[in-house]
C-alpha atoms as a printed R data frame, in Angstrom:
    type eleno elety resid chain resno       x       y       z
1   ATOM     1    CA   UNK     A     1  10.982  30.045  -4.377
2   ATOM     2    CA   UNK     A     2   7.979  28.690  -2.451
3   ATOM     3    CA   UNK     A     3   7.512  29.917   1.111
4   ATOM     4    CA   UNK     A     4   7.035  26.677   3.096
5   ATOM     5    CA   UNK     A     5   5.570  28.624   6.017
6   ATOM     6    CA   UNK     A     6   2.483  29.480   3.932
7   ATOM     7    CA   UNK     A     7  -0.312  26.939   4.320
8   ATOM     8    CA   UNK     A     8  -1.997  25.439   1.271
9   ATOM     9    CA   UNK     A     9  -5.410  23.794   1.177
10  ATOM    10    CA   UNK     A    10  -5.402  20.004   1.119
11  ATOM    11    CA   UNK     A    11  -8.491  17.902   0.416
12  ATOM    12    CA   UNK     A    12  -8.275  14.108   0.311
13  ATOM    13    CA   UNK     A    13 -10.441  11.053   0.778
14  ATOM    14    CA   UNK     A    14  -8.528   8.780   3.146
15  ATOM    15    CA   UNK     A    15  -9.933   5.305   3.706
16  ATOM    16    CA   UNK     A    16 -13.334   6.565   2.619
17  ATOM    17    CA   UNK     A    17 -13.396   9.602   4.904
18  ATOM    18    CA   UNK     A    18 -13.044  13.214   3.814
19  ATOM    19    CA   UNK     A    19 -10.059  15.130   5.081
20  ATOM    20    CA   UNK     A    20  -9.512  18.838   4.606
21  ATOM    21    CA   UNK     A    21  -6.897  21.112   6.152
22  ATOM    22    CA   UNK     A    22  -4.368  23.790   5.414
23  ATOM    23    CA   UNK     A    23  -0.879  22.291   5.286
24  ATOM    24    CA   UNK     A    24   2.620  23.450   4.619
25  ATOM    25    CA   UNK     A    25   3.405  22.583   0.991
26  ATOM    26    CA   UNK     A    26   6.360  20.513   2.239
27  ATOM    27    CA   UNK     A    27   4.254  17.955   4.189
28  ATOM    28    CA   UNK     A    28   4.532  14.536   2.600
29  ATOM    29    CA   UNK     A    29   1.565  12.214   2.372
30  ATOM    30    CA   UNK     A    30   3.423   9.857   4.725
31  ATOM    31    CA   UNK     A    31   3.861  12.540   7.383
32  ATOM    32    CA   UNK     A    32   0.236  13.624   7.009
33  ATOM    33    CA   UNK     A    33  -0.940  10.050   7.548
34  ATOM    34    CA   UNK     A    34   1.339   9.204  10.462
35  ATOM    35    CA   UNK     A    35   1.839  12.481  12.302
36  ATOM    36    CA   UNK     A    36  -1.410  14.352  11.735
37  ATOM    37    CA   UNK     A    37  -4.018  11.622  11.249
38  ATOM    38    CA   UNK     A    38  -2.486   8.959  13.520
39  ATOM    39    CA   UNK     A    39  -2.688   6.343  10.741
40  ATOM    40    CA   UNK     A    40   0.549   4.679  11.806
41  ATOM    41    CA   UNK     A    41   0.091   1.449   9.860
42  ATOM    42    CA   UNK     A    42   1.949   3.059   6.984
43  ATOM    43    CA   UNK     A    43   5.604   2.827   7.969
44  ATOM    44    CA   UNK     A    44   8.443   5.279   7.526
45  ATOM    45    CA   UNK     A    45  11.387   3.233   6.347
46  ATOM    46    CA   UNK     A    46  14.116   4.901   4.335
47  ATOM    47    CA   UNK     A    47  12.193   8.150   3.682
48  ATOM    48    CA   UNK     A    48  13.768   8.156   0.181
49  ATOM    49    CA   UNK     A    49  11.356   5.946  -1.791
50  ATOM    50    CA   UNK     A    50  13.726   3.002  -1.911
51  ATOM    51    CA   UNK     A    51  12.261   0.450   0.512
52  ATOM    52    CA   UNK     A    52   8.490   0.532  -0.096
53  ATOM    53    CA   UNK     A    53   7.505   0.436   3.587
54  ATOM    54    CA   UNK     A    54   5.358   3.541   3.035
55  ATOM    55    CA   UNK     A    55   3.391   2.183   0.062
56  ATOM    56    CA   UNK     A    56  -0.268   3.273  -0.075
57  ATOM    57    CA   UNK     A    57  -2.825   3.429  -2.855
58  ATOM    58    CA   UNK     A    58  -3.631   6.798  -4.421
59  ATOM    59    CA   UNK     A    59  -6.586   6.591  -6.775
60  ATOM    60    CA   UNK     A    60  -5.990   2.830  -6.875
61  ATOM    61    CA   UNK     A    61  -2.327   3.041  -7.835
62  ATOM    62    CA   UNK     A    62   0.521   2.136  -5.535
63  ATOM    63    CA   UNK     A    63   2.753   5.019  -4.541
64  ATOM    64    CA   UNK     A    64   5.516   5.544  -2.027
65  ATOM    65    CA   UNK     A    65   3.939   8.104   0.267
66  ATOM    66    CA   UNK     A    66   7.280   9.512   1.429
67  ATOM    67    CA   UNK     A    67   7.794  10.903  -2.090
68  ATOM    68    CA   UNK     A    68   4.375  12.571  -2.531
69  ATOM    69    CA   UNK     A    69   3.535  16.009  -1.194
70  ATOM    70    CA   UNK     A    70   0.046  15.893   0.291
71  ATOM    71    CA   UNK     A    71  -1.039  19.128  -1.388
72  ATOM    72    CA   UNK     A    72   0.049  17.804  -4.805
73  ATOM    73    CA   UNK     A    73  -2.784  15.259  -5.015
74  ATOM    74    CA   UNK     A    74  -5.957  17.315  -4.540
75  ATOM    75    CA   UNK     A    75  -9.168  15.335  -4.119
76  ATOM    76    CA   UNK     A    76  -7.285  12.032  -4.379
77  ATOM    77    CA   UNK     A    77  -8.655   8.807  -2.923
78  ATOM    78    CA   UNK     A    78  -6.008   7.414  -0.560
79  ATOM    79    CA   UNK     A    79  -6.159   3.902   0.874
80  ATOM    80    CA   UNK     A    80  -3.846   2.820   3.673
81  ATOM    81    CA   UNK     A    81  -3.480  -0.560   5.351
82  ATOM    82    CA   UNK     A    82  -6.109   0.576   7.880
83  ATOM    83    CA   UNK     A    83  -8.609   0.982   5.048
84  ATOM    84    CA   UNK     A    84  -8.388  -2.541   3.589
85  ATOM    85    CA   UNK     A    85 -10.435  -4.543   6.075
86  ATOM    86    CA   UNK     A    86 -14.230  -4.288   5.820
87  ATOM    87    CA   UNK     A    87 -16.741  -4.850   8.602
88  ATOM    88    CA   UNK     A    88 -14.240  -6.712  10.748
89  ATOM    89    CA   UNK     A    89 -13.069  -8.994   7.942
90  ATOM    90    CA   UNK     A    90  -9.516  -8.886   6.692
91  ATOM    91    CA   UNK     A    91  -8.908  -8.121   3.042
92  ATOM    92    CA   UNK     A    92  -8.030 -11.383   1.205
93  ATOM    93    CA   UNK     A    93  -4.412 -10.224   0.880
94  ATOM    94    CA   UNK     A    94  -4.164  -9.513   4.597
95  ATOM    95    CA   UNK     A    95  -5.586 -12.964   5.311
96  ATOM    96    CA   UNK     A    96  -3.167 -14.582   2.855
97  ATOM    97    CA   UNK     A    97  -0.214 -12.926   4.622
98  ATOM    98    CA   UNK     A    98  -1.451 -14.484   7.879
99  ATOM    99    CA   UNK     A    99  -2.100 -17.868   6.222
100 ATOM   100    CA   UNK     A   100   1.339 -17.972   4.598
101 ATOM   101    CA   UNK     A   101   3.239 -16.535   7.581
102 ATOM   102    CA   UNK     A   102   4.473 -13.845   5.204
103 ATOM   103    CA   UNK     A   103   6.124 -11.640   7.815
104 ATOM   104    CA   UNK     A   104   8.701 -11.814  10.535
105 ATOM   105    CA   UNK     A   105   9.250  -8.468  12.203
106 ATOM   106    CA   UNK     A   106   6.220  -7.063  10.346
107 ATOM   107    CA   UNK     A   107   7.695  -3.649   9.665
108 ATOM   108    CA   UNK     A   108   7.493  -3.903   5.870
109 ATOM   109    CA   UNK     A   109   4.231  -5.871   5.911
110 ATOM   110    CA   UNK     A   110   1.774  -2.958   5.417
111 ATOM   111    CA   UNK     A   111   3.716  -1.673   2.408
112 ATOM   112    CA   UNK     A   112   4.088  -5.191   1.024
113 ATOM   113    CA   UNK     A   113   0.339  -5.819   1.354
114 ATOM   114    CA   UNK     A   114  -0.628  -2.502  -0.240
115 ATOM   115    CA   UNK     A   115   1.746  -3.100  -3.134
116 ATOM   116    CA   UNK     A   116   0.447  -6.662  -3.559
117 ATOM   117    CA   UNK     A   117  -3.181  -5.475  -3.636
118 ATOM   118    CA   UNK     A   118  -2.335  -2.971  -6.375
119 ATOM   119    CA   UNK     A   119  -0.224  -5.525  -8.221
120 ATOM   120    CA   UNK     A   120  -3.192  -7.865  -8.593
121 ATOM   121    CA   UNK     A   121  -5.500  -4.974  -9.523
122 ATOM   122    CA   UNK     A   122  -3.043  -4.039 -12.286
123 ATOM   123    CA   UNK     A   123  -3.745  -7.498 -13.711
124 ATOM   124    CA   UNK     A   124  -0.478  -8.274 -15.435
125 ATOM   125    CA   UNK     A   125   0.986 -11.031 -13.260
126 ATOM   126    CA   UNK     A   126   0.451 -14.724 -13.737
127 ATOM   127    CA   UNK     A   127   3.624 -16.373 -12.424
128 ATOM   128    CA   UNK     A   128   5.835 -16.339  -9.327
129 ATOM   129    CA   UNK     A   129   8.590 -14.767 -11.405
130 ATOM   130    CA   UNK     A   130   6.305 -11.922 -12.472
131 ATOM   131    CA   UNK     A   131   5.209 -11.428  -8.862
132 ATOM   132    CA   UNK     A   132   8.855 -11.177  -7.782
133 ATOM   133    CA   UNK     A   133   9.604  -8.675 -10.550
134 ATOM   134    CA   UNK     A   134   6.635  -6.404  -9.854
135 ATOM   135    CA   UNK     A   135   7.201  -6.525  -6.079
136 ATOM   136    CA   UNK     A   136  10.898  -5.659  -6.374
137 ATOM   137    CA   UNK     A   137  10.295  -2.109  -5.100
138 ATOM   138    CA   UNK     A   138   9.318  -3.440  -1.668
139 ATOM   139    CA   UNK     A   139  12.178  -4.655   0.513
140 ATOM   140    CA   UNK     A   140  12.117  -6.982   3.533
141 ATOM   141    CA   UNK     A   141  15.105  -7.020   5.881
142 ATOM   142    CA   UNK     A   142  13.968 -10.288   7.463
143 ATOM   143    CA   UNK     A   143  13.917 -12.148   4.157
144 ATOM   144    CA   UNK     A   144  10.258 -13.238   4.293
145 ATOM   145    CA   UNK     A   145  10.113 -13.091   0.486
146 ATOM   146    CA   UNK     A   146   8.987 -16.700  -0.028
147 ATOM   147    CA   UNK     A   147   6.034 -16.239   2.304
148 ATOM   148    CA   UNK     A   148   5.179 -12.924   0.652
149 ATOM   149    CA   UNK     A   149   5.228 -14.500  -2.810
150 ATOM   150    CA   UNK     A   150   3.175 -17.462  -1.493
151 ATOM   151    CA   UNK     A   151   0.574 -15.054  -0.057
152 ATOM   152    CA   UNK     A   152   0.252 -13.109  -3.304
153 ATOM   153    CA   UNK     A   153   0.076 -16.343  -5.281
154 ATOM   154    CA   UNK     A   154  -2.683 -17.599  -2.927
155 ATOM   155    CA   UNK     A   155  -4.861 -14.564  -3.683
156 ATOM   156    CA   UNK     A   156  -3.998 -14.652  -7.394
157 ATOM   157    CA   UNK     A   157  -5.007 -18.321  -7.593
158 ATOM   158    CA   UNK     A   158  -8.260 -17.617  -5.739
159 ATOM   159    CA   UNK     A   159  -9.072 -14.740  -8.090
160 ATOM   160    CA   UNK     A   160  -8.384 -16.951 -11.123
161 ATOM   161    CA   UNK     A   161 -10.635 -19.678  -9.702
162 ATOM   162    CA   UNK     A   162 -13.376 -17.141  -8.971
163 ATOM   163    CA   UNK     A   163 -13.207 -15.809 -12.545
164 ATOM   164    CA   UNK     A   164 -13.288 -19.348 -13.970
165 ATOM   165    CA   UNK     A   165 -16.342 -20.129 -11.849
166 ATOM   166    CA   UNK     A   166 -18.104 -16.987 -13.028
167 ATOM   167    CA   UNK     A   167 -17.358 -17.826 -16.667
168 ATOM   168    CA   UNK     A   168 -18.701 -21.368 -16.350
């Protein structure tokens, strides 16, 4: 049995910055982000991996940070909602969520955006139906799903147009 009072080394890159500390092996990535690093954009929803509010990118893949122990991903590259914007400019997905009014209360929005960014990076969606399917792990209590799908489709369409322009 692991003694949770014993600290373990934890080294991560979070939003491009190095982080190193000794942590209890029981500290989740979500709790590290919110409680120790004050990166509160990532939300604690169900704390059971069912709602997706805590979605972040770990080495470019979407994960539910409430299910990951921080010490279990040594040297990982973690991106949170705070790490998407560059030089004062919103990430295209963040801008699309604003353009499409893809939020109501906004609680699920960071997790929705992070999942949507990864979804498009994964490269296997082309239709609204596929977007709905691959976003099904992120829940919205307000029912802003149409706006969320519209926002993702906006960025997907722009990416397709950009690729077509590059190929021409």
